[in-house]
Amino acid sequence: MKKINSQKKGELPIQELLKGEYLQITRLHKDLDRLSIIPHRHDHYELILVKDGEGKHSIDYKPFDLKPDRVFFIHKGQVHLIEHFERDGWIIMFGEELLNRFLQLHKHENEQGLLDSYTPYPYIDLDEKLKTIFSLIIEQLQTELSAEKQDVDIMLHYVSLMLLHANKVQMVQHPKEQMSLANRQILFKLKTLIEDNFKKEHLAAFYADQLNMDIKKINRICREATGSTLFELLQERLITECKIQLQTSTGSVKEISYDLGFNDPAFFGRFFKKHTNYTPLEFKKQRAI
């Protein structure tokens, strides 16, 4: 029923679970291990709601605790892994169309709360009131999904309710100074630029030029949102990709370094060890899958 797409050299497997559908709900249980115990990317967005069990998972190689009444939001394209443990809960999966429609209706929610691409807290903990609300919404979504003719507008609004509640709670449980809409738009453009260019453009000046903005202003926005400068965000994205390729690629360390835009494999080695305390070869041998 579910499959992991075959990957090209140096790429993570991609979970293709929606198969063109607007939305899916599936149980979070141990039988999903086949899809989850290796690092993978999703072709969709996910809300993961844990009802029972305690364990670990990682998002972009950052570890988080999975425990009862905790809800996580996983962005499309993020690197994800769930370790083996007995658990129960729900996974609500939806694609770009649903999220874009939600953001058209609720522009102020973009890059806020759980939808913040750089938040160190991509989760909320449900109180009794919110547990009841989420359970009722999931029940209604399941009813709609089982209908002979599904109404995508109804499903959109049910998911919208979940996202609105979750964002509101996330900003209470993990407060930070709220950014202006203009700055959130700049941050979104910057994130897109980084994702499209980080392999070949390692310097902050390139991104400042593309945004036609002063680097000091960009750094102020980045620090406000993430606590990091633009250069540090670039370094973090590059290190994540280094780990992905070293973990999954059949290529040599030298080939990987060139693919990631390093002209000197020795410099690549020093860069990687500085950020991880491992040489690329040590990491590749320890984490090979």
PDB file of N, CA, C and O in Angstrom, residues 225-279:
ATOM      1  N   ALA A 225      14.231  35.449  13.989  1.00  0.00           N
ATOM      2  CA  ALA A 225      13.425  34.250  13.736  1.00  0.00           C
ATOM      3  C   ALA A 225      14.066  32.973  14.263  1.00  0.00           C
ATOM      4  O   ALA A 225      13.371  32.065  14.716  1.00  0.00           O
ATOM      5  N   THR A 226      15.400  32.895  14.185  1.00  0.00           N
ATOM      6  CA  THR A 226      16.067  31.617  14.437  1.00  0.00           C
ATOM      7  C   THR A 226      17.173  31.673  15.476  1.00  0.00           C
ATOM      8  O   THR A 226      17.623  30.627  15.940  1.00  0.00           O
ATOM      9  N   GLY A 227      17.635  32.861  15.801  1.00  0.00           N
ATOM     10  CA  GLY A 227      18.787  32.988  16.688  1.00  0.00           C
ATOM     11  C   GLY A 227      20.109  32.821  15.972  1.00  0.00           C
ATOM     12  O   GLY A 227      21.174  32.870  16.604  1.00  0.00           O
ATOM     13  N   SER A 228      20.062  32.632  14.666  1.00  0.00           N
ATOM     14  CA  SER A 228      21.272  32.415  13.868  1.00  0.00           C
ATOM     15  C   SER A 228      21.395  33.472  12.782  1.00  0.00           C
ATOM     16  O   SER A 228      20.393  34.060  12.355  1.00  0.00           O
ATOM     17  N   THR A 229      22.616  33.697  12.327  1.00  0.00           N
ATOM     18  CA  THR A 229      22.835  34.580  11.189  1.00  0.00           C
ATOM     19  C   THR A 229      22.549  33.819   9.899  1.00  0.00           C
ATOM     20  O   THR A 229      22.410  32.582   9.894  1.00  0.00           O
ATOM     21  N   LEU A 230      22.501  34.548   8.797  1.00  0.00           N
ATOM     22  CA  LEU A 230      22.320  33.912   7.489  1.00  0.00           C
ATOM     23  C   LEU A 230      23.433  32.910   7.233  1.00  0.00           C
ATOM     24  O   LEU A 230      23.179  31.782   6.781  1.00  0.00           O
ATOM     25  N   PHE A 231      24.672  33.282   7.516  1.00  0.00           N
ATOM     26  CA  PHE A 231      25.799  32.370   7.289  1.00  0.00           C
ATOM     27  C   PHE A 231      25.639  31.096   8.115  1.00  0.00           C
ATOM     28  O   PHE A 231      25.899  29.991   7.627  1.00  0.00           O
ATOM     29  N   GLU A 232      25.189  31.227   9.348  1.00  0.00           N
ATOM     30  CA  GLU A 232      25.004  30.046  10.201  1.00  0.00           C
ATOM     31  C   GLU A 232      23.874  29.163   9.677  1.00  0.00           C
ATOM     32  O   GLU A 232      23.966  27.919   9.752  1.00  0.00           O
ATOM     33  N   LEU A 233      22.818  29.761   9.130  1.00  0.00           N
ATOM     34  CA  LEU A 233      21.748  28.967   8.517  1.00  0.00           C
ATOM     35  C   LEU A 233      22.264  28.202   7.305  1.00  0.00           C
ATOM     36  O   LEU A 233      21.897  27.039   7.087  1.00  0.00           O
ATOM     37  N   LEU A 234      23.103  28.854   6.525  1.00  0.00           N
ATOM     38  CA  LEU A 234      23.709  28.183   5.366  1.00  0.00           C
ATOM     39  C   LEU A 234      24.569  27.001   5.802  1.00  0.00           C
ATOM     40  O   LEU A 234      24.511  25.916   5.215  1.00  0.00           O
ATOM     41  N   GLN A 235      25.362  27.227   6.851  1.00  0.00           N
ATOM     42  CA  GLN A 235      26.227  26.159   7.367  1.00  0.00           C
ATOM     43  C   GLN A 235      25.391  24.980   7.864  1.00  0.00           C
ATOM     44  O   GLN A 235      25.707  23.822   7.579  1.00  0.00           O
ATOM     45  N   GLU A 236      24.304  25.287   8.571  1.00  0.00           N
ATOM     46  CA  GLU A 236      23.449  24.225   9.093  1.00  0.00           C
ATOM     47  C   GLU A 236      22.811  23.415   7.972  1.00  0.00           C
ATOM     48  O   GLU A 236      22.755  22.182   8.035  1.00  0.00           O
ATOM     49  N   ARG A 237      22.342  24.100   6.926  1.00  0.00           N
ATOM     50  CA  ARG A 237      21.719  23.376   5.804  1.00  0.00           C
ATOM     51  C   ARG A 237      22.749  22.515   5.096  1.00  0.00           C
ATOM     52  O   ARG A 237      22.456  21.385   4.681  1.00  0.00           O
ATOM     53  N   LEU A 238      23.952  23.038   4.958  1.00  0.00           N
ATOM     54  CA  LEU A 238      25.008  22.289   4.275  1.00  0.00           C
ATOM     55  C   LEU A 238      25.417  21.063   5.085  1.00  0.00           C
ATOM     56  O   LEU A 238      25.610  19.977   4.520  1.00  0.00           O
ATOM     57  N   ILE A 239      25.516  21.217   6.396  1.00  0.00           N
ATOM     58  CA  ILE A 239      25.882  20.081   7.244  1.00  0.00           C
ATOM     59  C   ILE A 239      24.806  18.996   7.186  1.00  0.00           C
ATOM     60  O   ILE A 239      25.105  17.800   7.124  1.00  0.00           O
ATOM     61  N   THR A 240      23.536  19.400   7.189  1.00  0.00           N
ATOM     62  CA  THR A 240      22.456  18.416   7.072  1.00  0.00           C
ATOM     63  C   THR A 240      22.594  17.613   5.788  1.00  0.00           C
ATOM     64  O   THR A 240      22.473  16.383   5.780  1.00  0.00           O
ATOM     65  N   GLU A 241      22.890  18.309   4.685  1.00  0.00           N
ATOM     66  CA  GLU A 241      23.043  17.614   3.407  1.00  0.00           C
ATOM     67  C   GLU A 241      24.292  16.744   3.396  1.00  0.00           C
ATOM     68  O   GLU A 241      24.293  15.654   2.797  1.00  0.00           O
ATOM     69  N   CYS A 242      25.367  17.205   4.038  1.00  0.00           N
ATOM     70  CA  CYS A 242      26.570  16.374   4.158  1.00  0.00           C
ATOM     71  C   CYS A 242      26.223  15.048   4.833  1.00  0.00           C
ATOM     72  O   CYS A 242      26.635  13.975   4.369  1.00  0.00           O
ATOM     73  N   LYS A 243      25.470  15.121   5.926  1.00  0.00           N
ATOM     74  CA  LYS A 243      25.094  13.905   6.655  1.00  0.00           C
ATOM     75  C   LYS A 243      24.245  12.989   5.788  1.00  0.00           C
ATOM     76  O   LYS A 243      24.438  11.765   5.776  1.00  0.00           O
ATOM     77  N   ILE A 244      23.308  13.580   5.052  1.00  0.00           N
ATOM     78  CA  ILE A 244      22.442  12.786   4.178  1.00  0.00           C
ATOM     79  C   ILE A 244      23.276  12.014   3.165  1.00  0.00           C
ATOM     80  O   ILE A 244      23.126  10.798   2.994  1.00  0.00           O
ATOM     81  N   GLN A 245      24.162  12.719   2.486  1.00  0.00           N
ATOM     82  CA  GLN A 245      24.923  12.066   1.420  1.00  0.00           C
ATOM     83  C   GLN A 245      25.922  11.056   1.973  1.00  0.00           C
ATOM     84  O   GLN A 245      26.103   9.974   1.411  1.00  0.00           O
ATOM     85  N   LEU A 246      26.572  11.386   3.085  1.00  0.00           N
ATOM     86  CA  LEU A 246      27.512  10.437   3.677  1.00  0.00           C
ATOM     87  C   LEU A 246      26.790   9.197   4.173  1.00  0.00           C
ATOM     88  O   LEU A 246      27.350   8.104   4.181  1.00  0.00           O
ATOM     89  N   GLN A 247      25.549   9.352   4.566  1.00  0.00           N
ATOM     90  CA  GLN A 247      24.778   8.231   5.093  1.00  0.00           C
ATOM     91  C   GLN A 247      24.174   7.366   3.996  1.00  0.00           C
ATOM     92  O   GLN A 247      23.948   6.177   4.201  1.00  0.00           O
ATOM     93  N   THR A 248      23.921   7.942   2.832  1.00  0.00           N
ATOM     94  CA  THR A 248      23.160   7.210   1.815  1.00  0.00           C
ATOM     95  C   THR A 248      23.893   6.999   0.496  1.00  0.00           C
ATOM     96  O   THR A 248      23.547   6.102  -0.260  1.00  0.00           O
ATOM     97  N   SER A 249      24.900   7.807   0.202  1.00  0.00           N
ATOM     98  CA  SER A 249      25.526   7.741  -1.112  1.00  0.00           C
ATOM     99  C   SER A 249      26.513   6.583  -1.209  1.00  0.00           C
ATOM    100  O   SER A 249      27.208   6.252  -0.248  1.00  0.00           O
ATOM    101  N   THR A 250      26.576   5.990  -2.382  1.00  0.00           N
ATOM    102  CA  THR A 250      27.593   4.968  -2.647  1.00  0.00           C
ATOM    103  C   THR A 250      28.880   5.607  -3.166  1.00  0.00           C
ATOM    104  O   THR A 250      29.877   4.917  -3.377  1.00  0.00           O
ATOM    105  N   GLY A 251      28.866   6.916  -3.367  1.00  0.00           N
ATOM    106  CA  GLY A 251      30.044   7.612  -3.854  1.00  0.00           C
ATOM    107  C   GLY A 251      31.106   7.768  -2.776  1.00  0.00           C
ATOM    108  O   GLY A 251      30.840   7.627  -1.583  1.00  0.00           O
ATOM    109  N   SER A 252      32.301   8.086  -3.194  1.00  0.00           N
ATOM    110  CA  SER A 252      33.404   8.301  -2.258  1.00  0.00           C
ATOM    111  C   SER A 252      33.230   9.651  -1.567  1.00  0.00           C
ATOM    112  O   SER A 252      32.444  10.500  -2.001  1.00  0.00           O
ATOM    113  N   VAL A 253      33.983   9.852  -0.492  1.00  0.00           N
ATOM    114  CA  VAL A 253      33.956  11.144   0.208  1.00  0.00           C
ATOM    115  C   VAL A 253      34.368  12.257  -0.745  1.00  0.00           C
ATOM    116  O   VAL A 253      33.790  13.350  -0.737  1.00  0.00           O
ATOM    117  N   LYS A 254      35.339  11.982  -1.593  1.00  0.00           N
ATOM    118  CA  LYS A 254      35.794  12.982  -2.566  1.00  0.00           C
ATOM    119  C   LYS A 254      34.664  13.362  -3.519  1.00  0.00           C
ATOM    120  O   LYS A 254      34.432  14.555  -3.788  1.00  0.00           O
ATOM    121  N   GLU A 255      33.941  12.365  -4.033  1.00  0.00           N
ATOM    122  CA  GLU A 255      32.829  12.642  -4.946  1.00  0.00           C
ATOM    123  C   GLU A 255      31.727  13.433  -4.254  1.00  0.00           C
ATOM    124  O   GLU A 255      31.146  14.361  -4.835  1.00  0.00           O
ATOM    125  N   ILE A 256      31.461  13.077  -3.002  1.00  0.00           N
ATOM    126  CA  ILE A 256      30.430  13.795  -2.243  1.00  0.00           C
ATOM    127  C   ILE A 256      30.836  15.242  -2.027  1.00  0.00           C
ATOM    128  O   ILE A 256      30.017  16.158  -2.163  1.00  0.00           O
ATOM    129  N   SER A 257      32.096  15.465  -1.702  1.00  0.00           N
ATOM    130  CA  SER A 257      32.562  16.835  -1.460  1.00  0.00           C
ATOM    131  C   SER A 257      32.382  17.699  -2.699  1.00  0.00           C
ATOM    132  O   SER A 257      31.957  18.857  -2.610  1.00  0.00           O
ATOM    133  N   TYR A 258      32.677  17.152  -3.881  1.00  0.00           N
ATOM    134  CA  TYR A 258      32.508  17.916  -5.124  1.00  0.00           C
ATOM    135  C   TYR A 258      31.023  18.190  -5.389  1.00  0.00           C
ATOM    136  O   TYR A 258      30.645  19.284  -5.830  1.00  0.00           O
ATOM    137  N   ASP A 259      30.183  17.180  -5.114  1.00  0.00           N
ATOM    138  CA  ASP A 259      28.749  17.361  -5.345  1.00  0.00           C
ATOM    139  C   ASP A 259      28.181  18.469  -4.466  1.00  0.00           C
ATOM    140  O   ASP A 259      27.219  19.144  -4.852  1.00  0.00           O
ATOM    141  N   LEU A 260      28.766  18.670  -3.292  1.00  0.00           N
ATOM    142  CA  LEU A 260      28.288  19.680  -2.357  1.00  0.00           C
ATOM    143  C   LEU A 260      28.978  21.029  -2.541  1.00  0.00           C
ATOM    144  O   LEU A 260      28.835  21.919  -1.702  1.00  0.00           O
ATOM    145  N   GLY A 261      29.723  21.160  -3.625  1.00  0.00           N
ATOM    146  CA  GLY A 261      30.290  22.461  -3.958  1.00  0.00           C
ATOM    147  C   GLY A 261      31.637  22.762  -3.345  1.00  0.00           C
ATOM    148  O   GLY A 261      32.102  23.912  -3.380  1.00  0.00           O
ATOM    149  N   PHE A 262      32.303  21.765  -2.780  1.00  0.00           N
ATOM    150  CA  PHE A 262      33.641  21.958  -2.216  1.00  0.00           C
ATOM    151  C   PHE A 262      34.681  21.607  -3.283  1.00  0.00           C
ATOM    152  O   PHE A 262      34.712  20.480  -3.783  1.00  0.00           O
ATOM    153  N   ASN A 263      35.530  22.544  -3.602  1.00  0.00           N
ATOM    154  CA  ASN A 263      36.571  22.286  -4.599  1.00  0.00           C
ATOM    155  C   ASN A 263      37.732  21.490  -4.024  1.00  0.00           C
ATOM    156  O   ASN A 263      38.496  20.886  -4.773  1.00  0.00           O
ATOM    157  N   ASP A 264      37.872  21.501  -2.713  1.00  0.00           N
ATOM    158  CA  ASP A 264      38.985  20.828  -2.042  1.00  0.00           C
ATOM    159  C   ASP A 264      38.431  19.826  -1.040  1.00  0.00           C
ATOM    160  O   ASP A 264      37.869  20.215  -0.006  1.00  0.00           O
ATOM    161  N   PRO A 265      38.564  18.521  -1.293  1.00  0.00           N
ATOM    162  CA  PRO A 265      38.052  17.512  -0.354  1.00  0.00           C
ATOM    163  C   PRO A 265      38.650  17.639   1.043  1.00  0.00           C
ATOM    164  O   PRO A 265      37.980  17.319   2.031  1.00  0.00           O
ATOM    165  N   ALA A 266      39.885  18.118   1.138  1.00  0.00           N
ATOM    166  CA  ALA A 266      40.509  18.290   2.454  1.00  0.00           C
ATOM    167  C   ALA A 266      39.778  19.373   3.248  1.00  0.00           C
ATOM    168  O   ALA A 266      39.550  19.239   4.460  1.00  0.00           O
ATOM    169  N   PHE A 267      39.383  20.447   2.560  1.00  0.00           N
ATOM    170  CA  PHE A 267      38.634  21.505   3.234  1.00  0.00           C
ATOM    171  C   PHE A 267      37.259  20.988   3.650  1.00  0.00           C
ATOM    172  O   PHE A 267      36.761  21.311   4.736  1.00  0.00           O
ATOM    173  N   PHE A 268      36.647  20.181   2.800  1.00  0.00           N
ATOM    174  CA  PHE A 268      35.370  19.551   3.139  1.00  0.00           C
ATOM    175  C   PHE A 268      35.508  18.740   4.425  1.00  0.00           C
ATOM    176  O   PHE A 268      34.654  18.801   5.317  1.00  0.00           O
ATOM    177  N   GLY A 269      36.606  17.982   4.533  1.00  0.00           N
ATOM    178  CA  GLY A 269      36.839  17.178   5.724  1.00  0.00           C
ATOM    179  C   GLY A 269      36.974  18.029   6.977  1.00  0.00           C
ATOM    180  O   GLY A 269      36.407  17.702   8.024  1.00  0.00           O
ATOM    181  N   ARG A 270      37.704  19.127   6.874  1.00  0.00           N
ATOM    182  CA  ARG A 270      37.868  20.012   8.033  1.00  0.00           C
ATOM    183  C   ARG A 270      36.547  20.675   8.413  1.00  0.00           C
ATOM    184  O   ARG A 270      36.226  20.815   9.594  1.00  0.00           O
ATOM    185  N   PHE A 271      35.787  21.083   7.391  1.00  0.00           N
ATOM    186  CA  PHE A 271      34.480  21.706   7.617  1.00  0.00           C
ATOM    187  C   PHE A 271      33.547  20.744   8.344  1.00  0.00           C
ATOM    188  O   PHE A 271      32.898  21.110   9.338  1.00  0.00           O
ATOM    189  N   PHE A 272      33.495  19.499   7.898  1.00  0.00           N
ATOM    190  CA  PHE A 272      32.577  18.528   8.483  1.00  0.00           C
ATOM    191  C   PHE A 272      32.984  18.186   9.914  1.00  0.00           C
ATOM    192  O   PHE A 272      32.138  18.120  10.814  1.00  0.00           O
ATOM    193  N   LYS A 273      34.272  17.988  10.143  1.00  0.00           N
ATOM    194  CA  LYS A 273      34.725  17.629  11.489  1.00  0.00           C
ATOM    195  C   LYS A 273      34.507  18.771  12.471  1.00  0.00           C
ATOM    196  O   LYS A 273      34.158  18.543  13.641  1.00  0.00           O
ATOM    197  N   LYS A 274      34.690  20.004  12.022  1.00  0.00           N
ATOM    198  CA  LYS A 274      34.458  21.160  12.884  1.00  0.00           C
ATOM    199  C   LYS A 274      33.033  21.176  13.417  1.00  0.00           C
ATOM    200  O   LYS A 274      32.782  21.526  14.576  1.00  0.00           O
ATOM    201  N   HIS A 275      32.067  20.772  12.577  1.00  0.00           N
ATOM    202  CA  HIS A 275      30.660  20.851  12.948  1.00  0.00           C
ATOM    203  C   HIS A 275      30.108  19.580  13.588  1.00  0.00           C
ATOM    204  O   HIS A 275      29.033  19.623  14.202  1.00  0.00           O
ATOM    205  N   THR A 276      30.806  18.452  13.444  1.00  0.00           N
ATOM    206  CA  THR A 276      30.252  17.178  13.931  1.00  0.00           C
ATOM    207  C   THR A 276      31.188  16.392  14.847  1.00  0.00           C
ATOM    208  O   THR A 276      30.748  15.436  15.487  1.00  0.00           O
ATOM    209  N   ASN A 277      32.470  16.770  14.868  1.00  0.00           N
ATOM    210  CA  ASN A 277      33.512  16.021  15.594  1.00  0.00           C
ATOM    211  C   ASN A 277      33.829  14.680  14.953  1.00  0.00           C
ATOM    212  O   ASN A 277      34.536  13.856  15.551  1.00  0.00           O
ATOM    213  N   TYR A 278      33.326  14.435  13.764  1.00  0.00           N
ATOM    214  CA  TYR A 278      33.663  13.245  12.987  1.00  0.00           C
ATOM    215  C   TYR A 278      34.334  13.660  11.684  1.00  0.00           C
ATOM    216  O   TYR A 278      33.994  14.709  11.113  1.00  0.00           O
ATOM    217  N   THR A 279      35.247  12.819  11.205  1.00  0.00           N
ATOM    218  CA  THR A 279      35.675  13.006   9.825  1.00  0.00           C
ATOM    219  C   THR A 279      34.558  12.474   8.933  1.00  0.00           C
ATOM    220  O   THR A 279      33.742  11.648   9.369  1.00  0.00           O
TER     221      THR A 279
END
